[in-house]
mmCIF file of C-alpha atoms and ligand atoms in Angstrom:
data_model
loop_
_atom_site.group_PDB
_atom_site.id
_atom_site.type_symbol
_atom_site.label_atom_id
_atom_site.label_comp_id
_atom_site.label_asym_id
_atom_site.label_seq_id
_atom_site.Cartn_x
_atom_site.Cartn_y
_atom_site.Cartn_z
ATOM 1 C CA MET A 1 45.212 151.505 68.050
ATOM 2 C CA ILE A 2 44.192 148.093 69.453
ATOM 3 C CA ARG A 3 40.676 146.928 70.124
ATOM 4 C CA PHE A 4 39.711 143.567 71.618
ATOM 5 C CA GLU A 5 35.978 142.988 71.111
ATOM 6 C CA GLN A 6 34.696 139.861 72.848
ATOM 7 C CA VAL A 7 37.867 138.019 71.877
ATOM 8 C CA ALA A 8 37.986 134.360 72.906
ATOM 9 C CA LYS A 9 40.785 131.871 72.328
ATOM 10 C CA HIS A 10 40.187 128.131 72.536
ATOM 11 C CA TYR A 11 43.173 125.893 71.783
ATOM 12 C CA PRO A 12 42.607 122.776 69.670
ATOM 13 C CA ASN A 13 42.855 120.559 72.764
ATOM 14 C CA GLY A 14 39.798 122.309 74.196
ATOM 15 C CA GLN A 15 41.729 124.550 76.598
ATOM 16 C CA VAL A 16 40.009 127.956 76.851
ATOM 17 C CA ALA A 17 42.854 130.453 77.251
ATOM 18 C CA LEU A 18 40.735 133.622 76.908
ATOM 19 C CA HIS A 19 36.994 134.106 77.457
ATOM 20 C CA GLU A 20 35.416 136.940 75.428
ATOM 21 C CA ILE A 21 37.626 139.767 76.622
ATOM 22 C CA SER A 22 37.141 143.394 75.544
ATOM 23 C CA PHE A 23 39.368 146.441 76.006
ATOM 24 C CA ARG A 24 41.047 149.189 73.978
ATOM 25 C CA ILE A 25 44.561 150.517 73.853
ATOM 26 C CA GLN A 26 45.204 154.032 72.552
ATOM 27 C CA LYS A 27 48.212 154.947 70.483
ATOM 28 C CA GLY A 28 51.072 155.988 72.773
ATOM 29 C CA GLU A 29 49.841 154.156 75.879
ATOM 30 C CA PHE A 30 52.087 152.239 78.290
ATOM 31 C CA LEU A 31 50.325 149.368 79.982
ATOM 32 C CA PHE A 32 50.866 146.135 81.827
ATOM 33 C CA VAL A 33 49.047 142.820 81.590
ATOM 34 C CA THR A 34 49.287 140.777 84.751
ATOM 35 C CA GLY A 35 47.883 137.560 86.180
ATOM 36 C CA HIS A 36 49.102 134.217 87.509
ATOM 37 C CA SER A 37 50.756 131.605 85.330
ATOM 38 C CA GLY A 38 48.150 130.215 82.935
ATOM 39 C CA ALA A 39 45.956 133.357 83.131
ATOM 40 C CA GLY A 40 46.295 133.988 79.395
ATOM 41 C CA LYS A 41 49.004 136.683 79.187
ATOM 42 C CA SER A 42 51.132 134.908 76.579
ATOM 43 C CA THR A 43 48.052 133.998 74.581
ATOM 44 C CA LEU A 44 47.058 137.667 74.474
ATOM 45 C CA LEU A 45 50.518 138.604 73.157
ATOM 46 C CA ARG A 46 50.500 135.762 70.625
ATOM 47 C CA LEU A 47 47.130 136.986 69.317
ATOM 48 C CA LEU A 48 48.558 140.477 68.815
ATOM 49 C CA LEU A 49 51.540 139.017 66.972
ATOM 50 C CA ALA A 50 49.154 136.972 64.803
ATOM 51 C CA MET A 51 50.931 133.799 65.972
ATOM 52 C CA GLU A 52 47.481 132.609 67.026
ATOM 53 C CA ARG A 53 44.081 133.673 65.752
ATOM 54 C CA PRO A 54 41.062 134.512 67.878
ATOM 55 C CA SER A 55 38.472 131.708 68.030
ATOM 56 C CA SER A 56 35.729 134.328 68.091
ATOM 57 C CA GLY A 57 35.339 138.075 68.420
ATOM 58 C CA ARG A 58 37.162 140.896 66.653
ATOM 59 C CA LEU A 59 40.744 141.940 67.321
ATOM 60 C CA LEU A 60 41.525 145.210 65.589
ATOM 61 C CA LEU A 61 45.114 146.352 65.275
ATOM 62 C CA VAL A 62 45.524 149.664 63.437
ATOM 63 C CA GLY A 63 42.291 148.977 61.580
ATOM 64 C CA GLN A 64 42.960 145.354 60.589
ATOM 65 C CA ASP A 65 40.971 142.479 62.068
ATOM 66 C CA LEU A 66 43.522 139.869 63.127
ATOM 67 C CA ALA A 67 40.811 137.197 63.096
ATOM 68 C CA ARG A 68 40.561 137.678 59.319
ATOM 69 C CA ILE A 69 43.979 138.900 58.225
ATOM 70 C CA SER A 70 45.534 136.940 55.343
ATOM 71 C CA ASN A 71 48.727 134.989 56.007
ATOM 72 C CA ALA A 72 50.446 137.094 53.347
ATOM 73 C CA ALA A 73 49.752 140.276 55.347
ATOM 74 C CA ILE A 74 51.248 138.963 58.604
ATOM 75 C CA PRO A 75 54.929 139.780 57.863
ATOM 76 C CA TYR A 76 53.969 143.406 57.118
ATOM 77 C CA LEU A 77 52.009 143.567 60.336
ATOM 78 C CA ARG A 78 54.963 142.228 62.353
ATOM 79 C CA ARG A 79 57.284 144.873 60.936
ATOM 80 C CA GLN A 80 55.306 147.403 62.922
ATOM 81 C CA MET A 81 55.981 145.512 66.129
ATOM 82 C CA GLY A 82 58.921 144.763 68.360
ATOM 83 C CA VAL A 83 59.046 141.890 70.832
ATOM 84 C CA VAL A 84 61.133 141.421 73.984
ATOM 85 C CA PHE A 85 61.271 137.968 75.581
ATOM 86 C CA GLN A 86 62.203 136.922 79.094
ATOM 87 C CA ASN A 87 65.189 134.919 77.920
ATOM 88 C CA HIS A 88 65.993 137.567 75.253
ATOM 89 C CA GLN A 89 66.629 134.842 72.608
ATOM 90 C CA LEU A 90 69.912 136.285 71.382
ATOM 91 C CA LEU A 91 72.050 134.363 68.914
ATOM 92 C CA PHE A 92 75.207 133.522 70.842
ATOM 93 C CA ASP A 93 77.321 132.883 67.735
ATOM 94 C CA ARG A 94 76.791 136.432 66.468
ATOM 95 C CA SER A 95 78.026 139.778 67.709
ATOM 96 C CA VAL A 96 75.841 142.249 69.562
ATOM 97 C CA PHE A 97 75.749 144.358 66.386
ATOM 98 C CA ALA A 98 74.621 141.385 64.250
ATOM 99 C CA ASN A 99 71.924 140.446 66.748
ATOM 100 C CA VAL A 100 70.442 143.932 66.653
ATOM 101 C CA ALA A 101 70.769 144.169 62.849
ATOM 102 C CA LEU A 102 68.794 140.951 62.200
ATOM 103 C CA SER A 103 65.377 142.488 61.632
ATOM 104 C CA LEU A 104 66.796 145.198 59.372
ATOM 105 C CA HIS A 105 68.237 142.818 56.777
ATOM 106 C CA ILE A 106 64.801 141.662 55.673
ATOM 107 C CA LEU A 107 63.822 145.308 55.120
ATOM 108 C CA GLY A 108 66.426 145.547 52.372
ATOM 109 C CA LEU A 109 68.260 148.549 53.801
ATOM 110 C CA SER A 110 71.750 149.567 52.729
ATOM 111 C CA GLN A 111 74.755 148.630 54.898
ATOM 112 C CA GLY A 112 75.199 152.299 55.832
ATOM 113 C CA GLU A 113 71.595 152.681 56.911
ATOM 114 C CA ILE A 114 71.773 149.422 58.904
ATOM 115 C CA SER A 115 74.921 150.626 60.709
ATOM 116 C CA ARG A 116 73.336 153.954 61.496
ATOM 117 C CA ARG A 117 70.156 152.417 62.907
ATOM 118 C CA VAL A 118 71.931 149.708 64.897
ATOM 119 C CA GLY A 119 74.237 152.344 66.361
ATOM 120 C CA ALA A 120 71.272 154.499 67.366
ATOM 121 C CA ALA A 121 69.468 151.535 68.974
ATOM 122 C CA LEU A 122 72.569 150.469 70.908
ATOM 123 C CA GLU A 123 73.094 154.021 72.053
ATOM 124 C CA ARG A 124 69.564 154.118 73.443
ATOM 125 C CA VAL A 125 70.354 151.136 75.676
ATOM 126 C CA ALA A 126 73.851 152.475 76.481
ATOM 127 C CA LEU A 127 75.677 149.573 74.827
ATOM 128 C CA LEU A 128 77.274 151.204 71.814
ATOM 129 C CA ASP A 129 80.709 150.279 73.162
ATOM 130 C CA LYS A 130 79.752 146.559 73.195
ATOM 131 C CA ALA A 131 78.708 146.358 69.521
ATOM 132 C CA ASN A 132 81.561 144.022 68.555
ATOM 133 C CA GLN A 133 81.366 141.782 71.599
ATOM 134 C CA PHE A 134 79.374 138.574 71.827
ATOM 135 C CA PRO A 135 76.336 138.032 74.048
ATOM 136 C CA ALA A 136 78.264 135.588 76.238
ATOM 137 C CA ASP A 137 80.642 138.420 77.190
ATOM 138 C CA LEU A 138 77.777 140.484 78.627
ATOM 139 C CA SER A 139 75.940 140.411 81.953
ATOM 140 C CA THR A 140 72.315 139.217 82.077
ATOM 141 C CA GLY A 141 71.039 142.798 82.302
ATOM 142 C CA GLN A 142 73.177 143.856 79.337
ATOM 143 C CA GLN A 143 71.922 140.885 77.316
ATOM 144 C CA GLN A 144 68.356 141.944 78.007
ATOM 145 C CA ARG A 145 69.228 145.474 76.867
ATOM 146 C CA VAL A 146 70.543 144.033 73.584
ATOM 147 C CA GLY A 147 67.180 142.267 73.271
ATOM 148 C CA ILE A 148 65.458 145.632 73.684
ATOM 149 C CA ALA A 149 67.726 147.325 71.115
ATOM 150 C CA ARG A 150 66.875 144.538 68.679
ATOM 151 C CA ALA A 151 63.156 144.998 69.354
ATOM 152 C CA VAL A 152 63.164 148.759 68.682
ATOM 153 C CA VAL A 153 65.789 149.088 65.928
ATOM 154 C CA HIS A 154 63.115 149.264 63.213
ATOM 155 C CA ASN A 155 61.084 151.894 65.149
ATOM 156 C CA PRO A 156 57.991 149.763 65.803
ATOM 157 C CA ARG A 157 54.629 151.341 66.540
ATOM 158 C CA LEU A 158 53.978 148.676 69.165
ATOM 159 C CA LEU A 159 56.450 147.091 71.585
ATOM 160 C CA LEU A 160 55.357 143.844 73.264
ATOM 161 C CA ALA A 161 57.327 142.366 76.153
ATOM 162 C CA ASP A 162 56.678 138.960 77.744
ATOM 163 C CA GLU A 163 58.067 138.818 81.318
ATOM 164 C CA PRO A 164 61.055 140.963 80.286
ATOM 165 C CA THR A 165 62.413 141.202 83.824
ATOM 166 C CA GLY A 166 61.769 137.603 84.891
ATOM 167 C CA ASN A 167 65.452 136.766 85.290
ATOM 168 C CA LEU A 168 66.632 140.106 86.654
ATOM 169 C CA ASP A 169 67.139 141.448 90.159
ATOM 170 C CA PRO A 170 64.974 144.437 91.190
ATOM 171 C CA ARG A 171 67.584 147.062 90.371
ATOM 172 C CA LEU A 172 68.136 145.742 86.839
ATOM 173 C CA ALA A 173 64.391 145.272 86.393
ATOM 174 C CA ALA A 174 63.838 148.957 87.234
ATOM 175 C CA GLU A 175 66.537 149.889 84.709
ATOM 176 C CA ILE A 176 64.731 147.906 81.984
ATOM 177 C CA MET A 177 61.468 149.669 82.897
ATOM 178 C CA ARG A 178 63.160 153.062 82.509
ATOM 179 C CA LEU A 179 64.209 152.021 78.992
ATOM 180 C CA PHE A 180 60.619 151.071 78.176
ATOM 181 C CA GLU A 181 59.438 154.450 79.474
ATOM 182 C CA ASP A 182 61.998 156.170 77.290
ATOM 183 C CA ILE A 183 60.847 154.170 74.234
ATOM 184 C CA ASN A 184 57.223 155.018 75.084
ATOM 185 C CA ARG A 185 58.020 158.736 75.384
ATOM 186 C CA ARG A 186 59.310 158.641 71.802
ATOM 187 C CA GLY A 187 55.866 157.523 70.653
ATOM 188 C CA THR A 188 55.874 153.709 70.712
ATOM 189 C CA THR A 189 52.904 152.026 72.380
ATOM 190 C CA VAL A 190 54.278 149.615 75.015
ATOM 191 C CA LEU A 191 52.531 146.525 76.402
ATOM 192 C CA VAL A 192 54.363 144.514 79.065
ATOM 193 C CA ALA A 193 53.167 141.138 80.372
ATOM 194 C CA SER A 194 54.507 140.605 83.876
ATOM 195 C CA HIS A 195 53.519 138.979 87.139
ATOM 196 C CA ASP A 196 55.823 141.252 89.161
ATOM 197 C CA LEU A 197 53.149 143.300 90.951
ATOM 198 C CA LYS A 198 55.660 145.226 93.015
ATOM 199 C CA LEU A 199 57.494 146.416 89.929
ATOM 200 C CA ILE A 200 54.216 147.242 88.157
ATOM 201 C CA ALA A 201 52.974 149.261 91.154
ATOM 202 C CA SER A 202 56.157 151.331 91.057
ATOM 203 C CA MET A 203 55.408 152.378 87.479
ATOM 204 C CA HIS A 204 52.022 154.105 87.916
ATOM 205 C CA GLN A 205 50.672 152.905 84.576
ATOM 206 C CA ARG A 206 47.490 151.203 83.411
ATOM 207 C CA MET A 207 47.252 147.529 84.386
ATOM 208 C CA LEU A 208 44.989 144.832 82.946
ATOM 209 C CA THR A 209 44.539 141.822 85.217
ATOM 210 C CA LEU A 210 43.710 138.410 83.763
ATOM 211 C CA GLN A 211 42.448 135.524 85.851
ATOM 212 C CA ARG A 212 41.917 132.153 84.172
ATOM 213 C CA GLY A 213 41.305 133.814 80.832
ATOM 214 C CA ARG A 214 38.986 136.532 82.095
ATOM 215 C CA LEU A 215 39.759 140.250 82.275
ATOM 216 C CA ILE A 216 38.906 140.928 85.917
ATOM 217 C CA GLU A 217 40.374 144.413 86.284
ATOM 218 C CA ASP A 218 41.382 147.323 84.085
ATOM 219 C CA GLY A 219 43.037 149.600 86.596
ATOM 220 C CA GLY A 220 43.670 153.251 85.965
ATOM 221 C CA LYS A 221 47.006 154.777 86.742
ATOM 222 C CA ASN A 222 47.861 154.985 90.407
ATOM 223 C CA PRO A 223 47.878 158.501 91.867
HETATM 224 P P1 ADP B 301 50.198 132.896 80.877
HETATM 225 O O1 ADP B 301 51.071 133.504 79.843
HETATM 226 O O2 ADP B 301 49.396 133.891 81.665
HETATM 227 O O3 ADP B 301 50.948 131.948 81.764
HETATM 228 P P2 ADP B 301 49.084 131.335 78.701
HETATM 229 O O4 ADP B 301 48.469 132.250 77.725
HETATM 230 O O5 ADP B 301 50.414 130.746 78.386
HETATM 231 O O6 ADP B 301 49.075 132.020 80.132
HETATM 232 O O7 ADP B 301 48.094 130.113 78.932
HETATM 233 C C1 ADP B 301 46.695 130.265 79.179
HETATM 234 C C2 ADP B 301 46.074 128.865 79.212
HETATM 235 O O8 ADP B 301 46.118 128.305 77.893
HETATM 236 C C3 ADP B 301 46.811 127.893 80.111
HETATM 237 O O9 ADP B 301 45.846 127.042 80.660
HETATM 238 C C4 ADP B 301 47.722 127.152 79.153
HETATM 239 O O10 ADP B 301 48.025 125.864 79.607
HETATM 240 C C5 ADP B 301 46.878 127.110 77.896
HETATM 241 N N1 ADP B 301 47.681 127.091 76.673
HETATM 242 C C6 ADP B 301 48.622 127.999 76.304
HETATM 243 N N2 ADP B 301 49.126 127.682 75.112
HETATM 244 C C7 ADP B 301 48.500 126.557 74.722
HETATM 245 C C8 ADP B 301 48.568 125.739 73.554
HETATM 246 N N3 ADP B 301 49.409 126.020 72.556
HETATM 247 N N4 ADP B 301 47.768 124.660 73.499
HETATM 248 C C9 ADP B 301 46.925 124.383 74.488
HETATM 249 N N5 ADP B 301 46.787 125.117 75.605
HETATM 250 C C10 ADP B 301 47.565 126.178 75.722
HETATM 251 P P1 ADP B 302 54.432 131.105 79.448
HETATM 252 O O1 ADP B 302 54.744 130.879 80.898
HETATM 253 O O2 ADP B 302 55.189 132.223 78.825
HETATM 254 O O3 ADP B 302 52.975 131.120 79.154
HETATM 255 P P2 ADP B 302 54.580 128.338 78.949
HETATM 256 O O4 ADP B 302 55.799 127.675 79.484
HETATM 257 O O5 ADP B 302 53.270 128.268 79.623
HETATM 258 O O6 ADP B 302 54.995 129.846 78.687
HETATM 259 O O7 ADP B 302 54.351 127.858 77.447
HETATM 260 C C1 ADP B 302 55.431 127.643 76.576
HETATM 261 C C2 ADP B 302 54.870 127.124 75.253
HETATM 262 O O8 ADP B 302 54.088 125.961 75.495
HETATM 263 C C3 ADP B 302 53.955 128.126 74.580
HETATM 264 O O9 ADP B 302 54.275 128.165 73.196
HETATM 265 C C4 ADP B 302 52.557 127.598 74.768
HETATM 266 O O10 ADP B 302 51.762 127.817 73.608
HETATM 267 C C5 ADP B 302 52.770 126.124 74.972
HETATM 268 N N1 ADP B 302 51.812 125.617 75.946
HETATM 269 C C6 ADP B 302 51.545 126.106 77.173
HETATM 270 N N2 ADP B 302 50.598 125.400 77.798
HETATM 271 C C7 ADP B 302 50.262 124.420 76.912
HETATM 272 C C8 ADP B 302 49.324 123.344 76.953
HETATM 273 N N3 ADP B 302 48.528 123.135 78.003
HETATM 274 N N4 ADP B 302 49.255 122.516 75.902
HETATM 275 C C9 ADP B 302 50.036 122.721 74.837
HETATM 276 N N5 ADP B 302 50.936 123.710 74.736
HETATM 277 C C10 ADP B 302 51.042 124.537 75.763
#
């Protein structure tokens, strides 16, 4: 589904964020990307989202080379993806329902279809009863779950998460991981950037380790 072939990323200021990294991700995989701050995790996610382009190499995502994709094709590409951020980036002046519905409006769906899909996404994160509340009324863990509902409401093929448990205590972090596992079991490929090695070890999934822009380890699942 995803193939990095000697992908390098140099920022305009000369900073080399990634040095010719290569790896593949199969459809339906669940994997982590880890490494210290500055290792290149966010850059890797931004390349997949086509927010940045590779400086060299080929980055294939479902058959398209993101180094060459036209700007016009990027919105279509993003519709196949969902993104979860550390600080969830919810709109505090809109209800939980409206936050989750955001990405569906641009798809031109009917009101009924939007309601049905938002309801299903909120049910998956066990927040259907909070649909009419506002993010400020929810706990941090619940807010992050709204962020996950928003990221999966359009049934993406690929879910990307950037430090999704950074602000959560270990119990809530484990709860978020169980939601990702559930989403993965339904067929979505899941890629989580995290520096929480303890949490990652508890998951027994593939882990890519970046160090100063180099892929230094591609660990198989733990026994
Ligand atoms: P991580 O997410 O692992 O902390 P990043 O991908 O954010 O790593 O950063 C990798 C390297 O690239 C760091 O040295 C960082 O300072 C640099 N970097 C990230 N974004 C930019 C940018 N927009 N311009 C210049 N340098 C950047
Ligand atoms: P993260 O920890 O998720 O990598 P950062 O705080 O490093 O986030 O980066 C936040 C934003 O600042 C990103 O959009 C990144 O592109 C940009 N950035 C990071 N490092 C640099 C840098 N050295 N020069 C310019 N922009 C940077």
